[in-house]
Amino acid sequence: MKDHGRIFEPSFVNQCNGNLCIKNNKVFYRSLCHICVVFQMLKTLCVGASLGSIYIFKSGVFKVNAETPRYMAEPLTDSSVLIKDSGLMRVRMEKFIMGLQGEFCRAIKDQEEKGEWQVDRWTREEGGGGVTCVIQDGHIFEKAGVGVSVVHGLIPPSAVAQMNARGKKLPEGEEMPFFACGISSVIHPRNPNVPTLHFNYRYFEVQESSGKVRWWFGGGCDLTPYYLDEEDGKYFHQTLKTACDKHNTKFYSKFKAWCDDYFRIKHRNISRGIGGIFFDDLDSPTPEKCFGFVKECGNAVIPSYIPLVEKNKNKGYGYAERQWQLIRRGHYAEFNLVYDRGTKFGLYTPGARYESILMSLPLNAKWEYMHVPEQGSKEAKLVEILKNPKEWV
């Protein structure tokens, strides 16, 4: 059996019938493996003591709550630190995004008939690393990427200047200790009737020379259709609004407007898609309330998108629809390379892993000289919305 590339829960072990082997931090089947016997004994003791699930890492056995979802790979932070500092926001956020990555990857794989997740756990010499999961050239998804990064070190002056340009007011001209973790995903479907999805949720800490720690959250979720389906647009936005309203009834309208403004392709005077929500520098009223809101939004991703995939993935399309999809993907790439704040920060960060940063780019795109959709066409209908964002709910 091939390497699963992930840590596991007892439910997974139950399938191995005692023939499971851990070697070099990877999971394999092997007959009469003594590690399985030990693991089953530990599991029995764990259940008897009501201690929940356990995971095996290279650093040893790590016990977590039974509700903890399966991850796609071992967390970036050492298991002993995850236990010792379990109350710290940075640890709680890392656990959340690792869990969300696993849940979303499984939801996407449930829709995919051909492609398999390539799981790439990487480390950064300057501190931290990430887990990048990619499906490429699948049957339903031409390219799907879900990346988690957990990095720390000294933030360079160029990155500080970028943050101050949006009003952070951090001390300039000095390198400060920082911690950042986040999840970012872009799903590019093969069928033009299925929209592209993007979401990103992140947490950031910077320690000033005085010892003061500045923290904030950011994130968002937005939809980029190739053909306009009013019902799908309303459903997507209503799902996000419902999540926002549980925390503040003003959040949706505020963050929807911010999203429309942020994802504007200024040189074309159109939006990247039909929007969603976007926010940054969220640092009030309390860390706990901000974290609760971010979790609510993250947990809304699957119900906001997967029904749209199920509805549209088997619809027919032809050559013309495919060419329009490729042109629109060219616009998508333009925004990510010219304007996207996360891409710029990643490329400015020492030890940047370019493959993971540029994971959001489509597998295929097209730039056709002076292309203008035919008046009255379905393509022209979409462009009109991209020029003039509308209120969906």
Short mmCIF file of C-alpha atoms in Angstrom, two decimals:
data_model
loop_
_atom_site.label_atom_id
_atom_site.label_comp_id
_atom_site.label_asym_id
_atom_site.label_seq_id
_atom_site.Cartn_x
_atom_site.Cartn_y
_atom_site.Cartn_z
CA MET A 1 0.00 0.00 0.00
CA LYS A 2 1.27 3.46 -0.84
CA ASP A 3 2.36 6.07 1.68
CA HIS A 4 -0.58 8.00 3.07
CA GLY A 5 1.61 10.98 3.91
CA ARG A 6 -0.44 11.89 6.96
CA ILE A 7 -0.82 11.22 10.63
CA PHE A 8 -3.74 9.06 11.58
CA GLU A 9 -6.51 8.35 14.03
CA PRO A 10 -7.36 5.01 15.66
CA SER A 11 -10.18 4.61 13.10
CA PHE A 12 -7.49 4.32 10.44
CA VAL A 13 -5.57 1.76 12.45
CA ASN A 14 -8.70 -0.38 12.79
CA GLN A 15 -8.53 -0.95 9.02
CA CYS A 16 -5.01 -2.37 9.09
CA ASN A 17 -5.85 -5.57 11.03
CA GLY A 18 -2.64 -5.25 12.97
CA ASN A 19 -0.43 -4.98 9.90
CA LEU A 20 0.67 -1.38 10.08
CA CYS A 21 4.22 -0.08 10.13
CA ILE A 22 5.63 3.39 10.81
CA LYS A 23 8.93 4.01 9.06
CA ASN A 24 10.61 7.39 8.56
CA ASN A 25 7.44 9.09 9.76
CA LYS A 26 5.36 7.43 7.02
CA VAL A 27 2.59 4.84 7.14
CA PHE A 28 2.90 1.46 5.43
CA TYR A 29 1.27 -1.95 5.69
CA ARG A 30 3.44 -4.84 6.82
CA SER A 31 2.56 -8.26 8.12
CA LEU A 32 3.15 -9.05 11.79
CA CYS A 33 4.39 -5.54 12.57
CA HIS A 34 5.21 -5.24 16.27
CA ILE A 35 4.53 -1.49 16.18
CA CYS A 36 0.89 -2.25 15.39
CA VAL A 37 0.63 -4.44 18.45
CA VAL A 38 2.09 -1.71 20.64
CA PHE A 39 -0.17 0.87 19.06
CA GLN A 40 -3.27 -1.23 19.60
CA MET A 41 -2.29 -1.68 23.26
CA LEU A 42 -1.83 2.07 23.64
CA LYS A 43 -5.13 2.69 21.93
CA THR A 44 -6.93 0.31 24.26
CA LEU A 45 -5.40 1.98 27.30
CA CYS A 46 -6.26 5.37 25.88
CA VAL A 47 -9.91 4.53 25.32
CA GLY A 48 -10.18 2.89 28.72
CA ALA A 49 -8.90 6.04 30.33
CA SER A 50 -11.14 8.27 28.18
CA LEU A 51 -8.13 10.12 26.87
CA GLY A 52 -9.33 10.41 23.28
CA SER A 53 -7.34 9.81 20.09
CA ILE A 54 -3.57 9.47 19.86
CA TYR A 55 -1.13 10.12 17.06
CA ILE A 56 2.38 8.76 16.52
CA PHE A 57 5.04 11.23 15.41
CA LYS A 58 8.80 10.90 15.07
CA SER A 59 8.93 12.66 18.44
CA GLY A 60 6.78 9.97 20.05
CA VAL A 61 3.12 9.41 20.90
CA PHE A 62 0.97 12.55 20.87
CA LYS A 63 -2.45 12.52 22.51
CA VAL A 64 -5.18 14.86 21.23
CA ASN A 65 -8.91 15.27 21.70
CA ALA A 66 -11.23 12.80 20.00
CA GLU A 67 -12.79 15.64 17.98
CA THR A 68 -9.47 16.51 16.34
CA PRO A 69 -9.81 15.88 12.57
CA ARG A 70 -7.20 14.00 10.63
CA TYR A 71 -4.44 16.15 9.19
CA MET A 72 -2.81 15.73 5.78
CA ALA A 73 0.66 15.60 7.36
CA GLU A 74 2.41 16.00 10.68
CA PRO A 75 1.99 19.54 12.12
CA LEU A 76 4.91 21.93 11.64
CA THR A 77 5.25 22.70 15.34
CA ASP A 78 6.78 19.96 17.47
CA SER A 79 4.20 17.83 19.24
CA SER A 80 5.67 18.60 22.68
CA VAL A 81 5.19 22.33 22.02
CA LEU A 82 1.63 21.78 20.79
CA ILE A 83 0.86 20.11 24.12
CA LYS A 84 2.82 22.47 26.39
CA ASP A 85 1.57 25.67 24.72
CA SER A 86 -1.92 24.44 23.79
CA GLY A 87 -3.52 27.59 25.15
CA LEU A 88 -1.52 30.00 22.98
CA MET A 89 -3.37 31.52 20.05
CA ARG A 90 -0.62 30.62 17.60
CA VAL A 91 -0.93 26.94 18.57
CA ARG A 92 -4.72 26.99 18.46
CA MET A 93 -4.69 28.61 15.02
CA GLU A 94 -2.17 26.08 13.68
CA LYS A 95 -4.32 23.19 14.86
CA PHE A 96 -7.43 24.76 13.33
CA ILE A 97 -5.92 25.35 9.88
CA MET A 98 -4.32 21.89 9.82
CA GLY A 99 -7.73 20.40 10.58
CA LEU A 100 -9.50 22.59 8.02
CA GLN A 101 -6.97 21.57 5.38
CA GLY A 102 -7.70 17.90 6.04
CA GLU A 103 -11.47 18.35 5.98
CA PHE A 104 -11.45 20.42 2.79
CA CYS A 105 -9.05 18.08 1.00
CA ARG A 106 -11.30 15.13 1.76
CA ALA A 107 -14.38 17.07 0.58
CA ILE A 108 -12.63 17.90 -2.70
CA LYS A 109 -11.41 14.32 -3.17
CA ASP A 110 -14.98 13.08 -2.72
CA GLN A 111 -15.84 15.01 -5.91
CA GLU A 112 -12.75 13.97 -7.87
CA GLU A 113 -12.85 10.73 -9.90
CA LYS A 114 -9.23 10.62 -11.05
CA GLY A 115 -6.80 12.96 -9.34
CA GLU A 116 -5.02 12.19 -6.07
CA TRP A 117 -3.62 14.64 -3.55
CA GLN A 118 0.11 15.14 -3.75
CA VAL A 119 1.07 15.97 -0.15
CA ASP A 120 4.28 17.92 0.23
CA ARG A 121 5.47 18.69 3.76
CA TRP A 122 8.35 21.15 3.63
CA THR A 123 10.51 23.06 6.10
CA ARG A 124 12.04 26.51 5.95
CA GLU A 125 15.64 27.00 7.03
CA GLU A 126 14.81 30.34 8.69
CA GLY A 127 12.07 28.72 10.79
CA GLY A 128 8.86 26.78 10.27
CA GLY A 129 7.51 25.33 7.07
CA GLY A 130 4.29 24.18 5.51
CA VAL A 131 2.10 21.45 4.06
CA THR A 132 1.15 21.90 0.41
CA CYS A 133 -1.52 19.62 -1.07
CA VAL A 134 -2.12 19.65 -4.83
CA ILE A 135 -4.32 17.77 -7.29
CA GLN A 136 -3.12 18.39 -10.82
CA ASP A 137 -4.80 17.39 -14.09
CA GLY A 138 -7.69 15.62 -12.42
CA HIS A 139 -11.01 14.74 -14.02
CA ILE A 140 -13.09 17.28 -12.08
CA PHE A 141 -10.34 19.63 -10.91
CA GLU A 142 -7.72 20.75 -13.40
CA LYS A 143 -5.68 22.10 -10.51
CA ALA A 144 -6.58 22.26 -6.83
CA GLY A 145 -4.25 23.49 -4.13
CA VAL A 146 -4.64 23.72 -0.36
CA GLY A 147 -1.62 25.01 1.50
CA VAL A 148 -0.83 25.54 5.16
CA SER A 149 2.19 27.54 6.26
CA VAL A 150 3.55 28.04 9.78
CA VAL A 151 6.61 30.27 9.64
CA HIS A 152 8.64 32.30 12.11
CA GLY A 153 11.90 34.20 12.26
CA LEU A 154 12.88 37.83 11.70
CA ILE A 155 10.63 39.91 9.51
CA PRO A 156 12.63 41.86 6.89
CA PRO A 157 12.32 45.67 6.54
CA SER A 158 10.77 45.26 3.07
CA ALA A 159 7.86 43.29 4.54
CA VAL A 160 7.48 45.84 7.37
CA ALA A 161 7.28 48.62 4.78
CA GLN A 162 4.56 46.73 2.93
CA MET A 163 2.53 46.37 6.14
CA ASN A 164 2.99 50.01 7.08
CA ALA A 165 1.73 51.02 3.64
CA ARG A 166 -1.68 49.80 4.78
CA GLY A 167 -1.45 51.54 8.17
CA LYS A 168 0.14 49.02 10.58
CA LYS A 169 2.62 51.61 12.01
CA LEU A 170 5.32 49.07 12.87
CA PRO A 171 8.85 50.32 13.71
CA GLU A 172 10.79 50.76 10.46
CA GLY A 173 14.40 49.91 9.76
CA GLU A 174 14.72 46.96 12.14
CA GLU A 175 14.23 43.23 11.95
CA MET A 176 11.63 42.01 14.43
CA PRO A 177 10.66 38.48 15.51
CA PHE A 178 7.46 37.36 13.81
CA PHE A 179 5.15 34.37 13.63
CA ALA A 180 2.63 33.76 10.88
CA CYS A 181 0.37 30.86 10.09
CA GLY A 182 -2.39 30.48 7.58
CA ILE A 183 -4.31 28.34 5.15
CA SER A 184 -4.73 29.29 1.51
CA SER A 185 -6.56 27.45 -1.23
CA VAL A 186 -7.45 27.94 -4.87
CA ILE A 187 -9.58 25.39 -6.73
CA HIS A 188 -9.54 25.54 -10.55
CA PRO A 189 -12.18 23.14 -11.96
CA ARG A 190 -12.02 21.61 -15.41
CA ASN A 191 -15.67 22.28 -16.32
CA PRO A 192 -16.31 26.00 -17.09
CA ASN A 193 -19.73 25.67 -15.45
CA VAL A 194 -18.03 25.13 -12.07
CA PRO A 195 -16.62 28.33 -10.53
CA THR A 196 -13.12 28.76 -9.16
CA LEU A 197 -12.90 29.13 -5.38
CA HIS A 198 -10.32 30.94 -3.29
CA PHE A 199 -10.11 31.17 0.49
CA ASN A 200 -7.43 32.24 2.93
CA TYR A 201 -7.39 32.60 6.72
CA ARG A 202 -4.30 33.68 8.63
CA TYR A 203 -2.87 34.83 11.97
CA PHE A 204 0.14 37.09 12.49
CA GLU A 205 2.30 38.16 15.45
CA VAL A 206 5.16 40.68 15.52
CA GLN A 207 7.26 41.43 18.60
CA GLU A 208 8.57 44.99 18.76
CA SER A 209 11.92 45.86 20.37
CA SER A 210 10.04 47.04 23.46
CA GLY A 211 8.73 43.50 23.92
CA LYS A 212 5.19 44.44 22.88
CA VAL A 213 3.50 41.77 20.74
CA ARG A 214 1.22 43.00 17.97
CA TRP A 215 -1.27 40.45 16.62
CA TRP A 216 -4.03 40.34 14.04
CA PHE A 217 -6.13 38.02 11.88
CA GLY A 218 -7.05 38.26 8.24
CA GLY A 219 -8.75 36.25 5.55
CA GLY A 220 -11.63 35.83 3.20
CA CYS A 221 -13.39 33.64 0.68
CA ASP A 222 -14.43 34.55 -2.88
CA LEU A 223 -15.90 32.98 -6.00
CA THR A 224 -14.84 33.36 -9.63
CA PRO A 225 -17.40 31.90 -12.06
CA TYR A 226 -16.87 31.66 -15.81
CA TYR A 227 -20.58 31.77 -16.51
CA LEU A 228 -23.02 33.63 -14.31
CA ASP A 229 -25.55 31.58 -12.37
CA GLU A 230 -27.59 33.97 -10.24
CA GLU A 231 -28.81 31.19 -7.99
CA ASP A 232 -25.26 30.02 -7.28
CA GLY A 233 -24.11 33.57 -6.55
CA LYS A 234 -26.92 34.15 -4.08
CA TYR A 235 -26.33 30.81 -2.36
CA PHE A 236 -22.60 31.41 -1.98
CA HIS A 237 -23.02 34.90 -0.55
CA GLN A 238 -25.89 33.87 1.75
CA THR A 239 -23.74 31.11 3.25
CA LEU A 240 -20.98 33.61 4.02
CA LYS A 241 -23.46 36.16 5.37
CA THR A 242 -24.96 33.58 7.72
CA ALA A 243 -21.50 32.84 9.12
CA CYS A 244 -20.73 36.55 9.55
CA ASP A 245 -24.07 37.38 11.16
CA LYS A 246 -23.41 34.94 14.00
CA HIS A 247 -20.66 37.29 15.20
CA ASN A 248 -21.61 40.76 13.96
CA THR A 249 -24.48 41.72 11.67
CA LYS A 250 -22.34 44.47 10.13
CA PHE A 251 -19.47 42.18 9.17
CA TYR A 252 -20.91 40.82 5.91
CA SER A 253 -21.71 44.15 4.27
CA LYS A 254 -18.38 45.62 5.43
CA PHE A 255 -16.25 42.68 4.35
CA LYS A 256 -18.21 42.14 1.12
CA ALA A 257 -17.45 45.73 0.07
CA TRP A 258 -13.81 45.25 1.07
CA CYS A 259 -13.68 42.09 -1.06
CA ASP A 260 -15.12 43.88 -4.11
CA ASP A 261 -12.49 46.58 -3.74
CA TYR A 262 -9.54 44.31 -2.98
CA PHE A 263 -10.05 41.87 -5.86
CA ARG A 264 -10.29 44.60 -8.48
CA ILE A 265 -8.07 44.10 -11.53
CA LYS A 266 -7.39 47.80 -11.87
CA HIS A 267 -5.72 47.79 -15.27
CA ARG A 268 -8.79 46.05 -16.76
CA ASN A 269 -11.34 47.84 -14.56
CA ILE A 270 -13.07 44.58 -13.69
CA SER A 271 -13.29 42.41 -10.59
CA ARG A 272 -11.59 39.03 -10.46
CA GLY A 273 -14.93 37.35 -9.73
CA ILE A 274 -18.25 37.94 -7.99
CA GLY A 275 -16.64 38.47 -4.60
CA GLY A 276 -17.40 37.13 -1.19
CA ILE A 277 -15.77 38.51 1.96
CA PHE A 278 -12.30 39.87 2.69
CA PHE A 279 -10.81 41.38 5.85
CA ASP A 280 -7.40 42.16 7.27
CA ASP A 281 -5.82 43.54 10.46
CA LEU A 282 -8.67 42.20 12.59
CA ASP A 283 -7.50 42.81 16.17
CA SER A 284 -10.59 43.70 18.18
CA PRO A 285 -12.49 43.30 20.38
CA THR A 286 -10.47 40.34 21.78
CA PRO A 287 -8.26 37.56 20.40
CA GLU A 288 -10.86 34.99 21.42
CA LYS A 289 -13.71 36.70 19.57
CA CYS A 290 -11.57 37.26 16.48
CA PHE A 291 -10.52 33.61 16.48
CA GLY A 292 -14.13 32.52 16.87
CA PHE A 293 -15.10 34.56 13.83
CA VAL A 294 -12.24 33.19 11.73
CA LYS A 295 -13.20 29.62 12.65
CA GLU A 296 -16.81 30.32 11.70
CA CYS A 297 -15.74 31.59 8.29
CA GLY A 298 -13.33 28.72 7.73
CA ASN A 299 -15.99 26.16 8.58
CA ALA A 300 -18.34 27.81 6.06
CA VAL A 301 -16.04 27.06 3.11
CA ILE A 302 -17.19 23.49 2.44
CA PRO A 303 -20.95 24.18 2.61
CA SER A 304 -20.55 27.32 0.47
CA TYR A 305 -18.69 25.60 -2.39
CA ILE A 306 -19.13 21.83 -2.59
CA PRO A 307 -22.87 22.04 -3.47
CA LEU A 308 -21.92 24.22 -6.45
CA VAL A 309 -19.44 21.60 -7.62
CA GLU A 310 -22.01 18.82 -7.28
CA LYS A 311 -24.62 20.86 -9.15
CA ASN A 312 -22.46 21.85 -12.13
CA LYS A 313 -19.62 19.34 -12.60
CA ASN A 314 -21.48 17.14 -15.10
CA LYS A 315 -22.95 19.91 -17.25
CA GLY A 316 -21.92 19.90 -20.88
CA TYR A 317 -19.62 22.46 -22.50
CA GLY A 318 -17.75 22.92 -25.76
CA TYR A 319 -14.68 24.46 -27.31
CA ALA A 320 -15.94 28.07 -27.03
CA GLU A 321 -16.67 27.72 -23.31
CA ARG A 322 -13.23 26.25 -22.71
CA GLN A 323 -11.52 29.14 -24.54
CA TRP A 324 -13.43 31.69 -22.45
CA GLN A 325 -12.44 29.84 -19.29
CA LEU A 326 -8.77 30.05 -20.30
CA ILE A 327 -9.03 33.78 -21.01
CA ARG A 328 -10.62 34.40 -17.61
CA ARG A 329 -7.89 32.33 -15.97
CA GLY A 330 -5.38 34.67 -17.56
CA HIS A 331 -7.14 37.53 -15.77
CA TYR A 332 -6.97 35.52 -12.54
CA ALA A 333 -3.22 35.08 -12.93
CA GLU A 334 -2.77 38.80 -13.60
CA PHE A 335 -4.37 39.72 -10.29
CA ASN A 336 -2.37 37.20 -8.29
CA LEU A 337 0.96 38.27 -9.77
CA VAL A 338 0.38 42.04 -9.87
CA TYR A 339 -1.84 42.91 -6.91
CA ASP A 340 -2.23 40.07 -4.40
CA ARG A 341 -0.87 41.06 -0.99
CA GLY A 342 -0.22 37.50 0.16
CA THR A 343 1.84 36.69 -2.92
CA LYS A 344 3.94 39.81 -2.42
CA PHE A 345 4.52 39.10 1.28
CA GLY A 346 5.50 35.53 0.53
CA LEU A 347 8.00 36.54 -2.12
CA TYR A 348 9.48 39.22 0.19
CA THR A 349 9.99 36.71 3.03
CA PRO A 350 13.48 35.16 3.31
CA GLY A 351 13.47 31.47 2.49
CA ALA A 352 10.28 31.82 0.47
CA ARG A 353 9.07 28.61 -1.15
CA TYR A 354 8.01 29.78 -4.59
CA GLU A 355 6.23 26.58 -5.62
CA SER A 356 3.83 26.90 -2.69
CA ILE A 357 3.38 30.66 -3.09
CA LEU A 358 2.50 30.28 -6.78
CA MET A 359 0.29 27.24 -6.17
CA SER A 360 -2.74 29.48 -6.82
CA LEU A 361 -1.93 29.92 -10.50
CA PRO A 362 -4.00 27.83 -12.94
CA LEU A 363 -2.51 24.90 -14.82
CA ASN A 364 -3.58 26.48 -18.13
CA ALA A 365 -4.42 30.05 -19.13
CA LYS A 366 -4.68 32.11 -22.30
CA TRP A 367 -4.09 35.69 -23.40
CA GLU A 368 -5.91 36.55 -26.63
CA TYR A 369 -5.10 39.93 -28.16
CA MET A 370 -7.94 42.48 -27.90
CA HIS A 371 -10.57 39.91 -26.97
CA VAL A 372 -14.06 41.36 -26.47
CA PRO A 373 -17.08 39.13 -25.73
CA GLU A 374 -19.89 39.29 -28.26
CA GLN A 375 -22.62 41.70 -27.22
CA GLY A 376 -25.58 39.92 -25.62
CA SER A 377 -23.63 36.71 -25.03
CA LYS A 378 -23.34 34.80 -21.76
CA GLU A 379 -19.73 35.94 -21.55
CA ALA A 380 -20.76 39.58 -21.92
CA LYS A 381 -23.33 39.13 -19.14
CA LEU A 382 -20.60 38.01 -16.77
CA VAL A 383 -18.30 40.89 -17.76
CA GLU A 384 -21.05 43.38 -16.94
CA ILE A 385 -21.21 42.03 -13.38
CA LEU A 386 -17.42 42.09 -13.14
CA LYS A 387 -17.44 45.76 -14.12
CA ASN A 388 -20.26 46.61 -11.71
CA PRO A 389 -20.33 44.38 -8.59
CA LYS A 390 -23.85 43.73 -7.33
CA GLU A 391 -25.50 43.01 -4.00
CA TRP A 392 -26.35 39.33 -3.87
CA VAL A 393 -28.27 39.10 -0.60
#
